[in-house]
CSV table of C-alpha atoms in Angstrom, one decimal:
chain,number,residue,atom,x,y,z
A,1,MET,CA,0.0,0.0,0.0
A,2,HIS,CA,1.2,3.5,-0.9
A,3,ASP,CA,1.3,6.4,1.5
A,4,VAL,CA,-1.2,8.7,-0.2
A,5,PRO,CA,-1.9,12.0,1.5
A,6,LEU,CA,-5.6,12.9,2.2
A,7,TRP,CA,-5.3,16.1,0.1
A,8,LEU,CA,-4.5,14.1,-3.0
A,9,TRP,CA,-7.7,12.1,-2.5
A,10,LEU,CA,-9.5,15.4,-2.2
A,11,VAL,CA,-7.8,16.8,-5.4
A,12,PHE,CA,-8.9,13.7,-7.2
A,13,ALA,CA,-12.5,14.0,-6.0
A,14,VAL,CA,-12.7,17.7,-6.9
A,15,THR,CA,-11.2,17.1,-10.3
A,16,VAL,CA,-13.7,14.4,-11.2
A,17,LEU,CA,-16.7,16.5,-9.9
A,18,VAL,CA,-15.6,19.6,-11.7
A,19,SER,CA,-14.9,17.6,-14.9
A,20,LEU,CA,-18.3,16.1,-14.9
A,21,ALA,CA,-20.0,19.4,-14.2
A,22,VAL,CA,-18.1,21.1,-17.1
A,23,ASP,CA,-18.9,18.2,-19.4
A,24,LEU,CA,-22.6,18.3,-18.5
A,25,LEU,CA,-22.8,22.1,-19.1
A,26,ALA,CA,-20.9,21.8,-22.4
A,27,HIS,CA,-23.4,19.3,-23.6
A,28,ARG,CA,-26.6,20.6,-22.0
A,29,GLN,CA,-28.2,20.9,-25.4
A,30,ALA,CA,-28.6,17.6,-27.2
A,31,HIS,CA,-26.7,17.6,-30.5
A,32,VAL,CA,-24.7,15.3,-32.7
A,33,ILE,CA,-21.1,15.1,-31.6
A,34,GLY,CA,-18.7,15.2,-34.6
A,35,PHE,CA,-15.2,13.9,-34.9
A,36,ARG,CA,-13.5,17.2,-34.2
A,37,GLU,CA,-15.5,17.9,-31.0
A,38,ALA,CA,-14.9,14.3,-29.8
A,39,ALA,CA,-11.2,14.5,-30.6
A,40,ALA,CA,-10.9,17.7,-28.6
A,41,TRP,CA,-12.7,16.3,-25.6
A,42,SER,CA,-10.7,13.1,-25.9
A,43,GLY,CA,-7.5,15.1,-25.8
A,44,VAL,CA,-8.8,16.9,-22.7
A,45,TRP,CA,-9.5,13.6,-20.8
A,46,VAL,CA,-6.2,12.1,-21.8
A,47,GLY,CA,-4.3,15.2,-20.8
A,48,LEU,CA,-6.1,15.3,-17.5
A,49,ALA,CA,-5.3,11.6,-16.8
A,50,VAL,CA,-1.6,12.1,-17.7
A,51,THR,CA,-1.4,15.2,-15.6
A,52,PHE,CA,-2.8,13.4,-12.6
A,53,GLY,CA,-0.3,10.6,-13.2
A,54,VAL,CA,2.5,13.1,-13.1
A,55,VAL,CA,1.2,14.4,-9.8
A,56,VAL,CA,1.0,10.8,-8.4
A,57,TYR,CA,4.6,10.3,-9.6
A,58,LEU,CA,5.9,13.4,-7.9
A,59,VAL,CA,3.9,13.1,-4.6
A,60,VAL,CA,3.6,9.3,-4.0
A,61,GLY,CA,6.6,8.0,-5.8
A,62,THR,CA,8.0,6.4,-8.9
A,63,THR,CA,6.4,3.0,-8.2
A,64,ALA,CA,3.0,4.5,-7.7
A,65,GLY,CA,3.3,6.6,-10.8
A,66,VAL,CA,4.2,3.5,-12.9
A,67,GLU,CA,1.4,1.5,-11.4
A,68,TYR,CA,-1.1,4.3,-12.1
A,69,THR,CA,0.0,4.7,-15.7
A,70,THR,CA,-0.1,0.9,-16.3
A,71,ALA,CA,-3.5,0.5,-14.7
A,72,TRP,CA,-4.9,3.5,-16.7
A,73,LEU,CA,-3.6,2.3,-20.0
A,74,LEU,CA,-4.8,-1.3,-19.2
A,75,GLU,CA,-8.3,0.0,-18.4
A,76,LYS,CA,-8.3,2.3,-21.5
A,77,SER,CA,-7.4,-0.7,-23.7
A,78,LEU,CA,-10.0,-2.9,-22.2
A,79,SER,CA,-12.7,-0.2,-22.5
A,80,VAL,CA,-12.4,-0.5,-26.3
A,81,ASP,CA,-14.6,-3.6,-26.0
A,82,ASN,CA,-17.2,-1.4,-24.3
A,83,LEU,CA,-17.3,0.8,-27.4
A,84,PHE,CA,-18.5,-2.1,-29.6
A,85,VAL,CA,-21.2,-3.0,-27.1
A,86,PHE,CA,-22.3,0.7,-26.9
A,87,ALA,CA,-22.6,0.7,-30.7
A,88,LEU,CA,-24.6,-2.6,-30.5
A,89,ILE,CA,-27.0,-1.1,-27.9
A,90,PHE,CA,-27.5,2.1,-29.8
A,91,GLY,CA,-28.2,0.2,-33.0
A,92,TYR,CA,-30.6,-2.2,-31.3
A,93,PHE,CA,-32.7,0.6,-29.7
A,94,ARG,CA,-32.1,3.0,-32.7
A,95,VAL,CA,-31.0,5.8,-30.4
A,96,PRO,CA,-30.7,9.1,-32.3
A,97,ARG,CA,-27.1,10.4,-32.3
A,98,ALA,CA,-28.1,13.6,-30.6
A,99,TYR,CA,-29.3,11.7,-27.5
A,100,GLN,CA,-26.3,9.3,-27.2
A,101,HIS,CA,-24.0,11.6,-25.1
A,102,ARG,CA,-26.8,12.0,-22.5
A,103,VAL,CA,-27.1,8.2,-22.2
A,104,LEU,CA,-23.3,7.7,-21.9
A,105,PHE,CA,-23.0,10.5,-19.4
A,106,LEU,CA,-25.4,8.7,-17.0
A,107,GLY,CA,-23.6,5.5,-17.9
A,108,VAL,CA,-20.3,7.0,-16.7
A,109,LEU,CA,-21.9,8.1,-13.4
A,110,GLY,CA,-23.1,4.6,-12.8
A,111,ALA,CA,-19.8,3.1,-13.8
A,112,LEU,CA,-17.9,5.3,-11.3
A,113,VAL,CA,-20.1,4.2,-8.5
A,114,PHE,CA,-20.2,0.5,-9.3
A,115,ARG,CA,-16.5,0.2,-10.2
A,116,GLY,CA,-15.8,1.9,-6.8
A,117,VAL,CA,-17.8,-0.7,-5.0
A,118,PHE,CA,-16.3,-3.6,-6.9
A,119,LEU,CA,-12.7,-2.4,-6.6
A,120,ALA,CA,-13.1,-1.7,-2.9
A,121,ALA,CA,-14.4,-5.3,-2.4
A,122,GLY,CA,-11.6,-6.7,-4.6
A,123,VAL,CA,-8.9,-4.9,-2.7
A,124,ALA,CA,-10.4,-6.1,0.6
A,125,VAL,CA,-10.6,-9.7,-0.6
A,126,VAL,CA,-7.1,-9.7,-2.1
A,127,SER,CA,-5.6,-8.2,1.1
A,128,ARG,CA,-7.1,-11.1,3.2
A,129,PHE,CA,-7.1,-14.0,0.7
A,130,THR,CA,-4.2,-13.8,-1.7
A,131,ALA,CA,-5.1,-17.1,-3.2
A,132,VAL,CA,-8.1,-15.5,-4.8
A,133,LEU,CA,-5.7,-14.1,-7.4
A,134,PHE,CA,-5.7,-17.6,-8.9
A,135,VAL,CA,-9.4,-17.3,-9.4
A,136,PHE,CA,-9.0,-13.9,-11.0
A,137,ALA,CA,-6.4,-15.4,-13.3
A,138,ALA,CA,-8.9,-18.1,-14.3
A,139,ILE,CA,-11.5,-15.4,-15.1
A,140,LEU,CA,-9.1,-13.6,-17.3
A,141,PHE,CA,-8.1,-16.8,-19.2
A,142,TYR,CA,-11.8,-17.5,-19.7
A,143,SER,CA,-12.3,-13.9,-21.0
A,144,THR,CA,-9.4,-14.5,-23.4
A,145,TYR,CA,-11.1,-17.6,-24.7
A,146,LYS,CA,-14.4,-15.8,-25.2
A,147,ILE,CA,-12.7,-13.0,-27.2
A,148,LEU,CA,-10.8,-15.4,-29.4
A,149,LYS,CA,-13.9,-17.5,-30.0
A,150,GLU,CA,-15.9,-14.2,-30.5
A,151,GLU,CA,-18.5,-15.4,-28.0
A,152,ASP,CA,-19.2,-11.8,-26.9
A,153,ASP,CA,-21.0,-11.3,-30.2
A,154,SER,CA,-24.0,-13.1,-28.7
A,155,PHE,CA,-24.9,-10.2,-26.5
A,156,ASP,CA,-28.5,-9.2,-26.9
A,157,PRO,CA,-29.4,-5.8,-25.4
A,158,GLY,CA,-33.1,-6.4,-25.4
A,159,LYS,CA,-32.7,-9.6,-23.3
A,160,SER,CA,-30.3,-8.2,-20.7
A,161,PHE,CA,-31.4,-8.6,-17.1
A,162,ALA,CA,-31.5,-4.9,-16.4
A,163,VAL,CA,-33.9,-4.2,-19.4
A,164,ARG,CA,-36.2,-7.1,-18.5
A,165,LEU,CA,-36.3,-6.0,-14.9
A,166,LEU,CA,-37.1,-2.4,-16.0
A,167,ARG,CA,-40.0,-3.7,-18.1
A,168,LYS,CA,-41.4,-5.5,-15.0
A,169,ILE,CA,-41.1,-2.5,-12.8
A,170,ILE,CA,-42.6,0.2,-15.1
A,171,PRO,CA,-44.2,0.2,-18.6
A,172,VAL,CA,-41.9,1.2,-21.4
A,173,ARG,CA,-43.5,3.0,-24.3
A,174,ASP,CA,-42.4,2.6,-28.0
A,175,ASP,CA,-41.6,6.2,-28.9
A,176,TYR,CA,-38.8,8.4,-27.8
A,177,ALA,CA,-39.8,11.7,-26.1
A,178,GLY,CA,-36.7,13.9,-26.8
A,179,THR,CA,-34.2,13.4,-24.0
A,180,HIS,CA,-36.9,12.6,-21.4
A,181,PHE,CA,-36.8,9.3,-19.5
A,182,PHE,CA,-40.4,9.4,-18.3
A,183,VAL,CA,-43.6,10.8,-19.7
A,184,LYS,CA,-47.3,10.6,-18.6
A,185,GLU,CA,-49.8,8.7,-20.7
A,186,ALA,CA,-53.4,8.6,-19.6
A,187,GLY,CA,-52.4,10.0,-16.2
A,188,LYS,CA,-49.8,7.2,-15.6
A,189,ARG,CA,-46.0,7.6,-15.7
A,190,VAL,CA,-44.3,5.4,-18.2
A,191,ALA,CA,-40.6,5.1,-19.2
A,192,THR,CA,-39.3,6.0,-22.6
A,193,PRO,CA,-36.9,3.8,-24.6
A,194,LEU,CA,-34.0,6.1,-23.5
A,195,LEU,CA,-34.3,4.7,-19.9
A,196,ALA,CA,-34.1,1.2,-21.3
A,197,VAL,CA,-30.9,2.2,-23.1
A,198,VAL,CA,-29.4,3.5,-19.9
A,199,ALA,CA,-30.3,0.2,-18.1
A,200,ALA,CA,-28.6,-1.8,-20.9
A,201,ILE,CA,-25.5,0.4,-20.8
A,202,GLU,CA,-25.2,-0.1,-17.0
A,203,ALA,CA,-25.8,-3.8,-17.3
A,204,ALA,CA,-23.0,-4.0,-19.9
A,205,ASP,CA,-20.6,-2.2,-17.7
A,206,LEU,CA,-21.3,-4.6,-14.8
A,207,VAL,CA,-20.3,-7.4,-17.2
A,208,PHE,CA,-17.1,-5.7,-18.2
A,209,ALA,CA,-16.2,-5.1,-14.6
A,210,VAL,CA,-15.8,-8.9,-14.3
A,211,ASP,CA,-12.7,-8.6,-16.6
A,212,SER,CA,-11.6,-5.1,-15.6
A,213,VAL,CA,-11.5,-5.5,-11.8
A,214,PRO,CA,-9.2,-8.6,-11.7
A,215,ALA,CA,-7.0,-7.1,-14.4
A,216,VAL,CA,-6.4,-3.9,-12.6
A,217,LEU,CA,-5.8,-5.7,-9.3
A,218,ALA,CA,-3.0,-7.5,-11.0
A,219,VAL,CA,-1.2,-4.2,-11.4
A,220,SER,CA,-1.8,-2.9,-7.9
A,221,SER,CA,-3.8,-3.7,-4.8
A,222,ASP,CA,-3.7,-0.1,-3.6
A,223,ALA,CA,-7.2,1.4,-3.5
A,224,PHE,CA,-6.1,4.8,-4.6
A,225,ILE,CA,-4.2,3.6,-7.7
A,226,VAL,CA,-6.9,1.2,-8.9
A,227,TYR,CA,-9.8,3.5,-8.5
A,228,THR,CA,-8.2,6.7,-9.8
A,229,SER,CA,-6.8,5.0,-12.9
A,230,ASN,CA,-10.2,3.4,-13.6
A,231,ALA,CA,-12.1,6.7,-13.0
A,232,PHE,CA,-9.9,8.7,-15.5
A,233,ALA,CA,-10.2,5.9,-18.1
A,234,ILE,CA,-14.0,5.8,-17.7
A,235,LEU,CA,-14.3,9.6,-17.9
A,236,GLY,CA,-12.7,9.6,-21.4
A,237,LEU,CA,-14.8,6.7,-22.6
A,238,ARG,CA,-17.6,8.8,-24.1
A,239,ALA,CA,-15.3,11.1,-26.1
A,240,LEU,CA,-13.4,8.0,-27.4
A,241,TYR,CA,-16.6,6.4,-28.5
A,242,PHE,CA,-17.7,9.5,-30.6
A,243,MET,CA,-14.2,10.0,-32.0
A,244,LEU,CA,-14.1,6.4,-33.2
A,245,ALA,CA,-17.7,6.2,-34.4
A,246,GLY,CA,-17.8,4.4,-37.7
A,247,LEU,CA,-14.1,3.4,-37.4
A,248,LEU,CA,-14.4,0.5,-34.9
A,249,ASP,CA,-14.5,-2.2,-37.5
A,250,ARG,CA,-11.2,-1.0,-38.9
A,251,PHE,CA,-9.4,-2.1,-35.7
A,252,HIS,CA,-10.0,-5.8,-36.4
A,253,HIS,CA,-6.7,-6.9,-34.9
A,254,LEU,CA,-7.4,-5.1,-31.6
A,255,SER,CA,-9.5,-7.9,-30.2
A,256,LYS,CA,-6.6,-10.3,-30.6
A,257,GLY,CA,-4.3,-7.7,-28.9
A,258,LEU,CA,-6.7,-7.4,-26.0
A,259,ALA,CA,-6.8,-11.2,-25.7
A,260,LEU,CA,-3.0,-11.3,-25.5
A,261,ILE,CA,-3.1,-8.5,-22.9
A,262,LEU,CA,-5.6,-10.4,-20.7
A,263,SER,CA,-3.6,-13.6,-20.9
A,264,PHE,CA,-0.4,-11.8,-20.0
A,265,ILE,CA,-2.2,-10.2,-17.0
A,266,ALA,CA,-3.5,-13.6,-16.0
A,267,VAL,CA,0.1,-15.0,-16.0
A,268,LYS,CA,1.1,-12.0,-13.9
A,269,LEU,CA,-1.6,-12.8,-11.4
A,270,ILE,CA,-0.5,-16.5,-11.2
A,271,LEU,CA,3.1,-15.5,-10.6
A,272,GLN,CA,2.1,-12.9,-8.1
A,273,ALA,CA,-0.1,-15.3,-6.1
A,274,SER,CA,2.5,-18.0,-6.3
A,275,HIS,CA,5.1,-15.7,-5.0
A,276,LYS,CA,3.0,-14.8,-2.0
A,277,THR,CA,1.4,-18.2,-1.2
A,278,ILE,CA,3.8,-20.8,-2.4
A,279,SER,CA,7.4,-19.5,-2.5
A,280,THR,CA,9.1,-16.2,-2.7
A,281,ALA,CA,11.5,-17.8,-5.2
A,282,VAL,CA,8.7,-17.5,-7.8
A,283,PRO,CA,9.5,-14.4,-9.8
A,284,GLU,CA,7.0,-11.5,-10.2
A,285,ILE,CA,6.4,-9.4,-13.2
A,286,PRO,CA,7.2,-5.7,-12.4
A,287,SER,CA,4.8,-3.0,-13.3
A,288,SER,CA,7.3,-1.3,-15.6
A,289,LEU,CA,7.4,-4.5,-17.7
A,290,SER,CA,3.6,-4.7,-17.7
A,291,LEU,CA,3.4,-1.1,-18.9
A,292,ALA,CA,5.8,-1.8,-21.7
A,293,VAL,CA,4.0,-5.0,-22.8
A,294,ILE,CA,0.6,-3.4,-22.8
A,295,ALA,CA,1.8,-0.4,-24.7
A,296,ALA,CA,3.6,-2.5,-27.3
A,297,VAL,CA,0.7,-4.9,-27.9
A,298,LEU,CA,-1.7,-2.0,-28.3
A,299,ALA,CA,0.6,-0.2,-30.8
A,300,VAL,CA,1.2,-3.4,-32.8
A,301,SER,CA,-2.5,-4.3,-32.9
A,302,ILE,CA,-3.6,-0.8,-34.0
A,303,GLY,CA,-0.7,-0.6,-36.5
A,304,LEU,CA,-1.5,-4.0,-38.1
A,305,SER,CA,-5.2,-3.0,-38.3
A,306,MET,CA,-4.4,0.2,-40.2
A,307,LEU,CA,-1.8,-1.5,-42.5
A,308,ARG,CA,-3.9,-4.6,-43.2
A,309,PRO,CA,-7.6,-3.5,-43.4
A,310,ALA,CA,-10.2,-6.2,-42.9
A,311,PRO,CA,-11.7,-7.6,-46.2
A,312,GLY,CA,-15.2,-6.8,-47.1
A,313,PRO,CA,-17.3,-3.6,-47.1
A,314,GLY,CA,-16.7,-0.8,-44.6
A,315,GLY,CA,-19.1,0.8,-42.3
A,316,GLY,CA,-18.5,0.5,-38.6
A,317,PRO,CA,-21.0,-0.9,-36.2
A,318,THR,CA,-22.1,2.5,-35.1
A,319,ALA,CA,-23.7,3.0,-38.5
A,320,GLU,CA,-26.5,0.8,-37.3
A,321,ALA,CA,-27.7,3.5,-35.0
A,322,ASP,CA,-28.4,5.8,-38.0
A,323,ARG,CA,-29.3,3.2,-40.6
A,324,PRO,CA,-33.1,3.0,-41.4
A,325,THR,CA,-34.5,-0.2,-40.0
A,326,GLU,CA,-37.9,-1.8,-39.8
A,327,LYS,CA,-40.1,-0.9,-37.0
A,328,PRO,CA,-40.0,-3.6,-34.3
A,329,PRO,CA,-43.2,-5.4,-33.4
A,330,ALA,CA,-45.4,-3.4,-31.1
A,331,GLY,CA,-46.8,-5.0,-28.0
A,332,PRO,CA,-46.8,-4.9,-24.2
A,333,GLY,CA,-43.4,-3.9,-22.9
A,334,ALA,CA,-42.0,-3.3,-26.4
A,335,VAL,CA,-39.0,-1.0,-26.6
A,336,GLY,CA,-38.3,0.7,-29.8
A,337,PRO,CA,-39.1,3.8,-31.9
A,338,GLY,CA,-42.7,4.3,-32.8
A,339,PRO,CA,-44.3,5.2,-36.1
A,340,SER,CA,-42.8,8.7,-36.0
A,341,GLY,CA,-39.3,7.2,-35.7
A,342,PRO,CA,-36.6,8.2,-33.2
A,343,GLN,CA,-35.6,11.3,-35.2
A,344,GLY,CA,-39.0,13.0,-34.6
A,345,SER,CA,-39.4,15.2,-31.6
A,346,GLY,CA,-42.0,12.9,-30.1
A,347,GLU,CA,-42.5,15.5,-27.3
A,348,PRO,CA,-45.7,14.8,-25.5
A,349,PRO,CA,-47.4,17.6,-23.6
A,350,GLU,CA,-46.8,16.0,-20.2
A,351,ALA,CA,-43.1,15.0,-20.7
A,352,ARG,CA,-41.1,15.0,-17.5
């Protein structure tokens, strides 16, 4: 555990709150976010994360700085998988592009809370039961297998537990109502499809946490390092999504790179657990080497994807969100755009 001063925790908390407030004010009006705007915001989030890493390096020490940078880069790389799922969810619910930032903003808030809970629990468990690292390694190996077998493609947003639970709790209408999550129909409050989209996004993040939490705990078991690195990676996720919209399919080698990273981290966990529970003679992989491996694998994966484009027609998965599709079958609890389509205003008089 690192000796982190209380004021640095406060600086982190204030930075996150101010960043979220500024981002919310900057996007208070629903609009389509283009590449330039997304690239500018992505630069802001990356710059903020790097600046905080420099502060950690200067205040807490070199080891903490390297661990923070490694954990942030690892989480940033793993979050690319989230982007594909976001595109799938937006396409399934046919979310207008102007509303997508609002959904992802709420998704980020939920992710910050849930990741904090999961990471705190993970740190507590690892500190008491080091052998659980073997279990985490098995999870990462299984995740590697799923990526290589492309089993994640079976994800169905409409059948996620969160969406099904939402439909049981409150009726969900077929039409969007601007950026509203609830409207009144015949004197009763009903949810709009936008709320179902948020539920699907949050459910997807919970699934990704199964990979993310064990992976980042392989880098550090310090609560400050694991949470701050995750938080800054999550904050930049929305801008990264909009910047890469329509380009995700071009990085076809990235999934193999992520599989290699996960398997490497799993080996790191096994060695780390063996060093602590079996024999100190078992070597551990230093964070500096982990940082170099992760950066190299990402660079090679992206480079190969650009040099050797995937065969077949282009058009990233995000194109599904804007591509005309047939209206889904109406019925009780149906979620999807109504006859007017998602692009219409759909503003009822009693929208809330």
